[in-house]
Amino acid sequence: MIVAGPKLVELDGVEKHFGAVRALGGVDLRVERGECLGLVGHNGAGKSTLMHILAGTAVPDRGRIVLSGGNQQKALFARALGSDARIVLMDDPTRGVDVGTKLEVYDLIREEAQAGRTFLWYTTETDELKQCDHVYVFRNGTIVADLRRDELTEQKVIQSSFTEAS
Ligand SMILES: Nc1ncnc2c1ncn2[C@@H]1O[C@H](COP(=O)(O)OP(=O)(O)OP(=O)(O)O)[C@@H](O)[C@H]1O
Ligand SMILES: [Mg+2]
């Protein structure tokens, strides 16, 4: 279970198994803002598994993870941009992220797109849709509209959402 909370990172009894292998056997851990925390241990001790769980790319079997609002989103986003991925898939990337950071993220995405990186973005926020070059509107499993950036309005999106594909 991942919940948003005031602490930066807090893990309680986090367990992760891969088949019969116990990668994490009940991890309790706290990280404070501004802290630089080291992880050390022999091969297979569970370090990478812990990182994956924090980044949201692995789901614990048991235990509780508390992340400060939007922290998980930021971690995922940073991870995507830090890689050399040519295409980045984003599922509501700024959910829970504060307004200032959102604007920074939009700038960053535009910059990265200009530099040749491709973004595929699911969002419900009109502000975010306006960052896209064009937007496909889905309804009942089909694309019912293709709106260019310059013609995109909230009204058009809503209108299209209620229109059947022709
Ligand atoms: N995707 C996976 N499928 C099956 N077993 C896995 C998977 N990921 C990790 N494991 C197992 O979980 C245990 C913990 O692995 P993990 O990669 O977290 O360790 P690590 O501390 O990062 O090791 P290393 O120092 O070698 O990077 C190991 O026994 C590993 O083989
Ligand atoms: Mg590792």
JSON list of C-alpha atoms and ligand atoms in Angstrom, two decimals:
[
{"chain": "A", "resi": 1, "resn": "MET", "atom": "CA", "xyz": [0.00, 0.00, 0.00]},
{"chain": "A", "resi": 2, "resn": "ILE", "atom": "CA", "xyz": [1.34, 3.44, -0.90]},
{"chain": "A", "resi": 3, "resn": "VAL", "atom": "CA", "xyz": [-0.17, 6.48, 0.79]},
{"chain": "A", "resi": 4, "resn": "ALA", "atom": "CA", "xyz": [0.68, 10.18, 0.58]},
{"chain": "A", "resi": 5, "resn": "GLY", "atom": "CA", "xyz": [1.88, 11.64, 3.87]},
{"chain": "A", "resi": 6, "resn": "PRO", "atom": "CA", "xyz": [3.98, 14.43, 5.43]},
{"chain": "A", "resi": 7, "resn": "LYS", "atom": "CA", "xyz": [7.17, 12.34, 5.84]},
{"chain": "A", "resi": 8, "resn": "LEU", "atom": "CA", "xyz": [9.54, 12.20, 2.92]},
{"chain": "A", "resi": 9, "resn": "VAL", "atom": "CA", "xyz": [9.91, 8.42, 2.96]},
{"chain": "A", "resi": 10, "resn": "GLU", "atom": "CA", "xyz": [8.75, 5.94, 5.55]},
{"chain": "A", "resi": 11, "resn": "LEU", "atom": "CA", "xyz": [8.65, 2.16, 5.18]},
{"chain": "A", "resi": 12, "resn": "ASP", "atom": "CA", "xyz": [7.03, -0.18, 7.66]},
{"chain": "A", "resi": 13, "resn": "GLY", "atom": "CA", "xyz": [7.49, -3.92, 7.42]},
{"chain": "A", "resi": 14, "resn": "VAL", "atom": "CA", "xyz": [8.01, -3.95, 3.67]},
{"chain": "A", "resi": 15, "resn": "GLU", "atom": "CA", "xyz": [8.35, -7.48, 2.27]},
{"chain": "A", "resi": 16, "resn": "LYS", "atom": "CA", "xyz": [9.02, -8.62, -1.24]},
{"chain": "A", "resi": 17, "resn": "HIS", "atom": "CA", "xyz": [9.35, -12.18, -2.52]},
{"chain": "A", "resi": 18, "resn": "PHE", "atom": "CA", "xyz": [10.28, -13.40, -5.97]},
{"chain": "A", "resi": 19, "resn": "GLY", "atom": "CA", "xyz": [8.90, -16.91, -5.93]},
{"chain": "A", "resi": 20, "resn": "ALA", "atom": "CA", "xyz": [10.72, -18.68, -3.11]},
{"chain": "A", "resi": 21, "resn": "VAL", "atom": "CA", "xyz": [13.36, -15.93, -2.86]},
{"chain": "A", "resi": 22, "resn": "ARG", "atom": "CA", "xyz": [12.88, -13.44, -0.05]},
{"chain": "A", "resi": 23, "resn": "ALA", "atom": "CA", "xyz": [14.29, -10.20, -1.48]},
{"chain": "A", "resi": 24, "resn": "LEU", "atom": "CA", "xyz": [13.06, -8.04, 1.41]},
{"chain": "A", "resi": 25, "resn": "GLY", "atom": "CA", "xyz": [12.01, -9.50, 4.71]},
{"chain": "A", "resi": 26, "resn": "GLY", "atom": "CA", "xyz": [10.31, -6.67, 6.57]},
{"chain": "A", "resi": 27, "resn": "VAL", "atom": "CA", "xyz": [12.12, -3.37, 6.08]},
{"chain": "A", "resi": 28, "resn": "ASP", "atom": "CA", "xyz": [11.49, -0.42, 8.40]},
{"chain": "A", "resi": 29, "resn": "LEU", "atom": "CA", "xyz": [13.16, 2.74, 7.17]},
{"chain": "A", "resi": 30, "resn": "ARG", "atom": "CA", "xyz": [12.82, 6.51, 7.46]},
{"chain": "A", "resi": 31, "resn": "VAL", "atom": "CA", "xyz": [14.35, 9.20, 5.31]},
{"chain": "A", "resi": 32, "resn": "GLU", "atom": "CA", "xyz": [14.21, 12.85, 6.33]},
{"chain": "A", "resi": 33, "resn": "ARG", "atom": "CA", "xyz": [14.20, 15.82, 3.98]},
{"chain": "A", "resi": 34, "resn": "GLY", "atom": "CA", "xyz": [17.74, 16.79, 2.97]},
{"chain": "A", "resi": 35, "resn": "GLU", "atom": "CA", "xyz": [19.21, 13.54, 4.21]},
{"chain": "A", "resi": 36, "resn": "CYS", "atom": "CA", "xyz": [21.66, 11.60, 2.07]},
{"chain": "A", "resi": 37, "resn": "LEU", "atom": "CA", "xyz": [21.08, 7.98, 2.93]},
{"chain": "A", "resi": 38, "resn": "GLY", "atom": "CA", "xyz": [23.43, 5.14, 1.97]},
{"chain": "A", "resi": 39, "resn": "LEU", "atom": "CA", "xyz": [22.48, 1.52, 1.38]},
{"chain": "A", "resi": 40, "resn": "VAL", "atom": "CA", "xyz": [25.13, -1.19, 1.54]},
{"chain": "A", "resi": 41, "resn": "GLY", "atom": "CA", "xyz": [25.07, -4.97, 1.55]},
{"chain": "A", "resi": 42, "resn": "HIS", "atom": "CA", "xyz": [26.31, -8.03, -0.33]},
{"chain": "A", "resi": 43, "resn": "ASN", "atom": "CA", "xyz": [25.00, -9.20, -3.71]},
{"chain": "A", "resi": 44, "resn": "GLY", "atom": "CA", "xyz": [21.35, -10.09, -3.55]},
{"chain": "A", "resi": 45, "resn": "ALA", "atom": "CA", "xyz": [20.85, -8.41, -0.18]},
{"chain": "A", "resi": 46, "resn": "GLY", "atom": "CA", "xyz": [17.85, -6.50, -1.47]},
{"chain": "A", "resi": 47, "resn": "LYS", "atom": "CA", "xyz": [19.21, -3.02, -2.26]},
{"chain": "A", "resi": 48, "resn": "SER", "atom": "CA", "xyz": [17.92, -2.80, -5.82]},
{"chain": "A", "resi": 49, "resn": "THR", "atom": "CA", "xyz": [14.58, -4.28, -4.82]},
{"chain": "A", "resi": 50, "resn": "LEU", "atom": "CA", "xyz": [14.18, -1.53, -2.25]},
{"chain": "A", "resi": 51, "resn": "MET", "atom": "CA", "xyz": [14.97, 1.10, -4.90]},
{"chain": "A", "resi": 52, "resn": "HIS", "atom": "CA", "xyz": [12.43, -0.42, -7.25]},
{"chain": "A", "resi": 53, "resn": "ILE", "atom": "CA", "xyz": [9.79, -0.34, -4.56]},
{"chain": "A", "resi": 54, "resn": "LEU", "atom": "CA", "xyz": [10.52, 3.33, -3.86]},
{"chain": "A", "resi": 55, "resn": "ALA", "atom": "CA", "xyz": [10.49, 4.16, -7.57]},
{"chain": "A", "resi": 56, "resn": "GLY", "atom": "CA", "xyz": [7.16, 2.39, -7.99]},
{"chain": "A", "resi": 57, "resn": "THR", "atom": "CA", "xyz": [8.52, -0.17, -10.44]},
{"chain": "A", "resi": 58, "resn": "ALA", "atom": "CA", "xyz": [8.00, -3.03, -7.98]},
{"chain": "A", "resi": 59, "resn": "VAL", "atom": "CA", "xyz": [5.08, -3.58, -5.61]},
{"chain": "A", "resi": 60, "resn": "PRO", "atom": "CA", "xyz": [5.71, -4.93, -2.11]},
{"chain": "A", "resi": 61, "resn": "ASP", "atom": "CA", "xyz": [3.88, -8.08, -0.97]},
{"chain": "A", "resi": 62, "resn": "ARG", "atom": "CA", "xyz": [3.37, -6.72, 2.51]},
{"chain": "A", "resi": 63, "resn": "GLY", "atom": "CA", "xyz": [4.02, -3.58, 4.49]},
{"chain": "A", "resi": 64, "resn": "ARG", "atom": "CA", "xyz": [3.37, 0.10, 4.19]},
{"chain": "A", "resi": 65, "resn": "ILE", "atom": "CA", "xyz": [5.12, 2.87, 2.26]},
{"chain": "A", "resi": 66, "resn": "VAL", "atom": "CA", "xyz": [4.51, 6.51, 3.07]},
{"chain": "A", "resi": 67, "resn": "LEU", "atom": "CA", "xyz": [5.81, 9.07, 0.59]},
{"chain": "A", "resi": 68, "resn": "SER", "atom": "CA", "xyz": [5.41, 12.83, 0.82]},
{"chain": "A", "resi": 69, "resn": "GLY", "atom": "CA", "xyz": [2.85, 14.24, -1.61]},
{"chain": "A", "resi": 70, "resn": "GLY", "atom": "CA", "xyz": [3.96, 13.71, -5.17]},
{"chain": "A", "resi": 71, "resn": "ASN", "atom": "CA", "xyz": [7.29, 12.27, -4.15]},
{"chain": "A", "resi": 72, "resn": "GLN", "atom": "CA", "xyz": [6.67, 9.00, -5.90]},
{"chain": "A", "resi": 73, "resn": "GLN", "atom": "CA", "xyz": [5.66, 10.81, -9.08]},
{"chain": "A", "resi": 74, "resn": "LYS", "atom": "CA", "xyz": [8.84, 12.86, -8.97]},
{"chain": "A", "resi": 75, "resn": "ALA", "atom": "CA", "xyz": [10.94, 9.76, -8.42]},
{"chain": "A", "resi": 76, "resn": "LEU", "atom": "CA", "xyz": [9.41, 8.06, -11.43]},
{"chain": "A", "resi": 77, "resn": "PHE", "atom": "CA", "xyz": [9.74, 11.12, -13.61]},
{"chain": "A", "resi": 78, "resn": "ALA", "atom": "CA", "xyz": [13.38, 11.70, -12.66]},
{"chain": "A", "resi": 79, "resn": "ARG", "atom": "CA", "xyz": [14.07, 8.07, -13.38]},
{"chain": "A", "resi": 80, "resn": "ALA", "atom": "CA", "xyz": [12.53, 8.29, -16.85]},
{"chain": "A", "resi": 81, "resn": "LEU", "atom": "CA", "xyz": [14.42, 11.47, -17.77]},
{"chain": "A", "resi": 82, "resn": "GLY", "atom": "CA", "xyz": [17.64, 10.12, -16.32]},
{"chain": "A", "resi": 83, "resn": "SER", "atom": "CA", "xyz": [17.50, 7.16, -18.66]},
{"chain": "A", "resi": 84, "resn": "ASP", "atom": "CA", "xyz": [18.22, 7.36, -22.38]},
{"chain": "A", "resi": 85, "resn": "ALA", "atom": "CA", "xyz": [14.68, 6.19, -23.20]},
{"chain": "A", "resi": 86, "resn": "ARG", "atom": "CA", "xyz": [13.58, 7.62, -26.55]},
{"chain": "A", "resi": 87, "resn": "ILE", "atom": "CA", "xyz": [9.97, 7.42, -25.55]},
{"chain": "A", "resi": 88, "resn": "VAL", "atom": "CA", "xyz": [8.57, 8.18, -22.11]},
{"chain": "A", "resi": 89, "resn": "LEU", "atom": "CA", "xyz": [5.10, 6.93, -21.15]},
{"chain": "A", "resi": 90, "resn": "MET", "atom": "CA", "xyz": [3.47, 9.06, -18.48]},
{"chain": "A", "resi": 91, "resn": "ASP", "atom": "CA", "xyz": [0.34, 8.11, -16.60]},
{"chain": "A", "resi": 92, "resn": "ASP", "atom": "CA", "xyz": [-0.82, 11.22, -14.79]},
{"chain": "A", "resi": 93, "resn": "PRO", "atom": "CA", "xyz": [2.79, 12.29, -14.09]},
{"chain": "A", "resi": 94, "resn": "THR", "atom": "CA", "xyz": [2.07, 15.35, -11.97]},
{"chain": "A", "resi": 95, "resn": "ARG", "atom": "CA", "xyz": [-0.69, 13.93, -9.78]},
{"chain": "A", "resi": 96, "resn": "GLY", "atom": "CA", "xyz": [-0.08, 15.20, -6.27]},
{"chain": "A", "resi": 97, "resn": "VAL", "atom": "CA", "xyz": [2.84, 17.40, -7.37]},
{"chain": "A", "resi": 98, "resn": "ASP", "atom": "CA", "xyz": [2.81, 21.04, -6.24]},
{"chain": "A", "resi": 99, "resn": "VAL", "atom": "CA", "xyz": [2.03, 23.78, -8.79]},
{"chain": "A", "resi": 100, "resn": "GLY", "atom": "CA", "xyz": [5.57, 25.18, -9.01]},
{"chain": "A", "resi": 101, "resn": "THR", "atom": "CA", "xyz": [7.06, 21.79, -9.70]},
{"chain": "A", "resi": 102, "resn": "LYS", "atom": "CA", "xyz": [4.34, 21.08, -12.26]},
{"chain": "A", "resi": 103, "resn": "LEU", "atom": "CA", "xyz": [5.37, 24.13, -14.29]},
{"chain": "A", "resi": 104, "resn": "GLU", "atom": "CA", "xyz": [9.02, 23.06, -14.10]},
{"chain": "A", "resi": 105, "resn": "VAL", "atom": "CA", "xyz": [8.04, 19.60, -15.29]},
{"chain": "A", "resi": 106, "resn": "TYR", "atom": "CA", "xyz": [6.12, 21.04, -18.26]},
{"chain": "A", "resi": 107, "resn": "ASP", "atom": "CA", "xyz": [9.15, 23.13, -19.28]},
{"chain": "A", "resi": 108, "resn": "LEU", "atom": "CA", "xyz": [11.38, 20.13, -18.94]},
{"chain": "A", "resi": 109, "resn": "ILE", "atom": "CA", "xyz": [9.08, 17.98, -21.06]},
{"chain": "A", "resi": 110, "resn": "ARG", "atom": "CA", "xyz": [8.94, 20.61, -23.82]},
{"chain": "A", "resi": 111, "resn": "GLU", "atom": "CA", "xyz": [12.73, 20.94, -23.75]},
{"chain": "A", "resi": 112, "resn": "GLU", "atom": "CA", "xyz": [13.23, 17.20, -23.89]},
{"chain": "A", "resi": 113, "resn": "ALA", "atom": "CA", "xyz": [10.69, 16.90, -26.70]},
{"chain": "A", "resi": 114, "resn": "GLN", "atom": "CA", "xyz": [12.49, 19.59, -28.66]},
{"chain": "A", "resi": 115, "resn": "ALA", "atom": "CA", "xyz": [15.71, 17.67, -28.16]},
{"chain": "A", "resi": 116, "resn": "GLY", "atom": "CA", "xyz": [14.03, 14.66, -29.77]},
{"chain": "A", "resi": 117, "resn": "ARG", "atom": "CA", "xyz": [12.52, 12.69, -26.93]},
{"chain": "A", "resi": 118, "resn": "THR", "atom": "CA", "xyz": [8.97, 11.46, -27.43]},
{"chain": "A", "resi": 119, "resn": "PHE", "atom": "CA", "xyz": [6.29, 11.61, -24.73]},
{"chain": "A", "resi": 120, "resn": "LEU", "atom": "CA", "xyz": [3.03, 9.75, -24.54]},
{"chain": "A", "resi": 121, "resn": "TRP", "atom": "CA", "xyz": [0.99, 11.33, -21.83]},
{"chain": "A", "resi": 122, "resn": "TYR", "atom": "CA", "xyz": [-2.23, 10.43, -20.11]},
{"chain": "A", "resi": 123, "resn": "THR", "atom": "CA", "xyz": [-3.69, 13.28, -18.11]},
{"chain": "A", "resi": 124, "resn": "THR", "atom": "CA", "xyz": [-7.05, 14.69, -17.09]},
{"chain": "A", "resi": 125, "resn": "GLU", "atom": "CA", "xyz": [-5.82, 18.26, -16.70]},
{"chain": "A", "resi": 126, "resn": "THR", "atom": "CA", "xyz": [-6.43, 20.71, -19.54]},
{"chain": "A", "resi": 127, "resn": "ASP", "atom": "CA", "xyz": [-3.25, 22.63, -18.63]},
{"chain": "A", "resi": 128, "resn": "GLU", "atom": "CA", "xyz": [-1.28, 19.48, -19.31]},
{"chain": "A", "resi": 129, "resn": "LEU", "atom": "CA", "xyz": [-3.10, 18.62, -22.51]},
{"chain": "A", "resi": 130, "resn": "LYS", "atom": "CA", "xyz": [-2.12, 22.07, -23.76]},
{"chain": "A", "resi": 131, "resn": "GLN", "atom": "CA", "xyz": [1.54, 21.04, -23.47]},
{"chain": "A", "resi": 132, "resn": "CYS", "atom": "CA", "xyz": [0.95, 18.33, -26.05]},
{"chain": "A", "resi": 133, "resn": "ASP", "atom": "CA", "xyz": [1.38, 18.80, -29.80]},
{"chain": "A", "resi": 134, "resn": "HIS", "atom": "CA", "xyz": [-1.82, 16.93, -30.33]},
{"chain": "A", "resi": 135, "resn": "VAL", "atom": "CA", "xyz": [-4.26, 14.99, -28.26]},
{"chain": "A", "resi": 136, "resn": "TYR", "atom": "CA", "xyz": [-6.29, 11.90, -29.07]},
{"chain": "A", "resi": 137, "resn": "VAL", "atom": "CA", "xyz": [-9.62, 11.74, -27.29]},
{"chain": "A", "resi": 138, "resn": "PHE", "atom": "CA", "xyz": [-10.76, 8.22, -26.44]},
{"chain": "A", "resi": 139, "resn": "ARG", "atom": "CA", "xyz": [-14.28, 6.97, -25.95]},
{"chain": "A", "resi": 140, "resn": "ASN", "atom": "CA", "xyz": [-15.41, 3.37, -25.54]},
{"chain": "A", "resi": 141, "resn": "GLY", "atom": "CA", "xyz": [-12.12, 1.99, -26.79]},
{"chain": "A", "resi": 142, "resn": "THR", "atom": "CA", "xyz": [-11.84, 4.11, -29.90]},
{"chain": "A", "resi": 143, "resn": "ILE", "atom": "CA", "xyz": [-10.31, 7.44, -30.85]},
{"chain": "A", "resi": 144, "resn": "VAL", "atom": "CA", "xyz": [-13.10, 9.93, -31.46]},
{"chain": "A", "resi": 145, "resn": "ALA", "atom": "CA", "xyz": [-11.04, 13.10, -31.98]},
{"chain": "A", "resi": 146, "resn": "ASP", "atom": "CA", "xyz": [-7.54, 14.29, -32.77]},
{"chain": "A", "resi": 147, "resn": "LEU", "atom": "CA", "xyz": [-7.11, 17.82, -31.44]},
{"chain": "A", "resi": 148, "resn": "ARG", "atom": "CA", "xyz": [-4.13, 19.98, -32.34]},
{"chain": "A", "resi": 149, "resn": "ARG", "atom": "CA", "xyz": [-2.47, 22.05, -29.66]},
{"chain": "A", "resi": 150, "resn": "ASP", "atom": "CA", "xyz": [-3.73, 25.32, -31.14]},
{"chain": "A", "resi": 151, "resn": "GLU", "atom": "CA", "xyz": [-7.36, 24.20, -31.31]},
{"chain": "A", "resi": 152, "resn": "LEU", "atom": "CA", "xyz": [-7.49, 22.45, -27.96]},
{"chain": "A", "resi": 153, "resn": "THR", "atom": "CA", "xyz": [-9.94, 23.77, -25.37]},
{"chain": "A", "resi": 154, "resn": "GLU", "atom": "CA", "xyz": [-11.50, 22.11, -22.35]},
{"chain": "A", "resi": 155, "resn": "GLN", "atom": "CA", "xyz": [-14.88, 22.44, -24.04]},
{"chain": "A", "resi": 156, "resn": "LYS", "atom": "CA", "xyz": [-13.69, 20.62, -27.16]},
{"chain": "A", "resi": 157, "resn": "VAL", "atom": "CA", "xyz": [-12.23, 17.81, -25.12]},
{"chain": "A", "resi": 158, "resn": "ILE", "atom": "CA", "xyz": [-15.47, 17.37, -23.18]},
{"chain": "A", "resi": 159, "resn": "GLN", "atom": "CA", "xyz": [-17.54, 17.65, -26.34]},
{"chain": "A", "resi": 160, "resn": "SER", "atom": "CA", "xyz": [-15.46, 15.02, -28.13]},
{"chain": "A", "resi": 161, "resn": "SER", "atom": "CA", "xyz": [-15.55, 12.74, -25.10]},
{"chain": "A", "resi": 162, "resn": "PHE", "atom": "CA", "xyz": [-19.30, 12.44, -25.50]},
{"chain": "A", "resi": 163, "resn": "THR", "atom": "CA", "xyz": [-19.27, 11.97, -29.27]},
{"chain": "A", "resi": 164, "resn": "GLU", "atom": "CA", "xyz": [-19.29, 8.52, -30.88]},
{"chain": "A", "resi": 165, "resn": "ALA", "atom": "CA", "xyz": [-16.62, 7.76, -33.49]},
{"chain": "A", "resi": 166, "resn": "SER", "atom": "CA", "xyz": [-17.92, 8.29, -37.00]},
{"chain": "B", "resi": 1, "resn": "LIG", "atom": "N1", "xyz": [13.00, -9.74, -10.80]},
{"chain": "B", "resi": 1, "resn": "LIG", "atom": "C1", "xyz": [13.47, -10.70, -10.00]},
{"chain": "B", "resi": 1, "resn": "LIG", "atom": "N2", "xyz": [13.09, -11.97, -10.16]},
{"chain": "B", "resi": 1, "resn": "LIG", "atom": "C2", "xyz": [13.53, -12.94, -9.33]},
{"chain": "B", "resi": 1, "resn": "LIG", "atom": "N3", "xyz": [14.38, -12.72, -8.30]},
{"chain": "B", "resi": 1, "resn": "LIG", "atom": "C3", "xyz": [14.78, -11.46, -8.11]},
{"chain": "B", "resi": 1, "resn": "LIG", "atom": "C4", "xyz": [14.36, -10.39, -8.95]},
{"chain": "B", "resi": 1, "resn": "LIG", "atom": "N4", "xyz": [14.93, -9.25, -8.48]},
{"chain": "B", "resi": 1, "resn": "LIG", "atom": "C5", "xyz": [15.68, -9.60, -7.44]},
{"chain": "B", "resi": 1, "resn": "LIG", "atom": "N5", "xyz": [15.60, -10.93, -7.21]},
{"chain": "B", "resi": 1, "resn": "LIG", "atom": "C6", "xyz": [16.25, -11.66, -6.13]},
{"chain": "B", "resi": 1, "resn": "LIG", "atom": "O1", "xyz": [15.97, -10.94, -4.92]},
{"chain": "B", "resi": 1, "resn": "LIG", "atom": "C7", "xyz": [17.14, -10.91, -4.09]},
{"chain": "B", "resi": 1, "resn": "LIG", "atom": "C8", "xyz": [17.52, -9.45, -3.85]},
{"chain": "B", "resi": 1, "resn": "LIG", "atom": "O2", "xyz": [18.01, -8.90, -5.05]},
{"chain": "B", "resi": 1, "resn": "LIG", "atom": "P1", "xyz": [18.43, -7.39, -5.24]},
{"chain": "B", "resi": 1, "resn": "LIG", "atom": "O3", "xyz": [18.65, -7.19, -6.69]},
{"chain": "B", "resi": 1, "resn": "LIG", "atom": "O4", "xyz": [17.44, -6.52, -4.56]},
{"chain": "B", "resi": 1, "resn": "LIG", "atom": "O5", "xyz": [19.79, -7.34, -4.45]},
{"chain": "B", "resi": 1, "resn": "LIG", "atom": "P2", "xyz": [20.95, -6.24, -4.48]},
{"chain": "B", "resi": 1, "resn": "LIG", "atom": "O6", "xyz": [21.25, -5.98, -3.05]},
{"chain": "B", "resi": 1, "resn": "LIG", "atom": "O7", "xyz": [20.58, -5.11, -5.34]},
{"chain": "B", "resi": 1, "resn": "LIG", "atom": "O8", "xyz": [22.12, -7.10, -5.14]},
{"chain": "B", "resi": 1, "resn": "LIG", "atom": "P3", "xyz": [23.37, -6.59, -6.06]},
{"chain": "B", "resi": 1, "resn": "LIG", "atom": "O9", "xyz": [24.40, -6.08, -5.11]},
{"chain": "B", "resi": 1, "resn": "LIG", "atom": "O10", "xyz": [23.80, -7.84, -6.74]},
{"chain": "B", "resi": 1, "resn": "LIG", "atom": "O11", "xyz": [22.86, -5.55, -7.01]},
{"chain": "B", "resi": 1, "resn": "LIG", "atom": "C9", "xyz": [18.20, -11.71, -4.83]},
{"chain": "B", "resi": 1, "resn": "LIG", "atom": "O12", "xyz": [18.15, -13.03, -4.33]},
{"chain": "B", "resi": 1, "resn": "LIG", "atom": "C10", "xyz": [17.77, -11.67, -6.27]},
{"chain": "B", "resi": 1, "resn": "LIG", "atom": "O13", "xyz": [18.19, -12.81, -6.98]},
{"chain": "B", "resi": 2, "resn": "MG", "atom": "MG", "xyz": [21.45, -4.31, -7.04]}
]
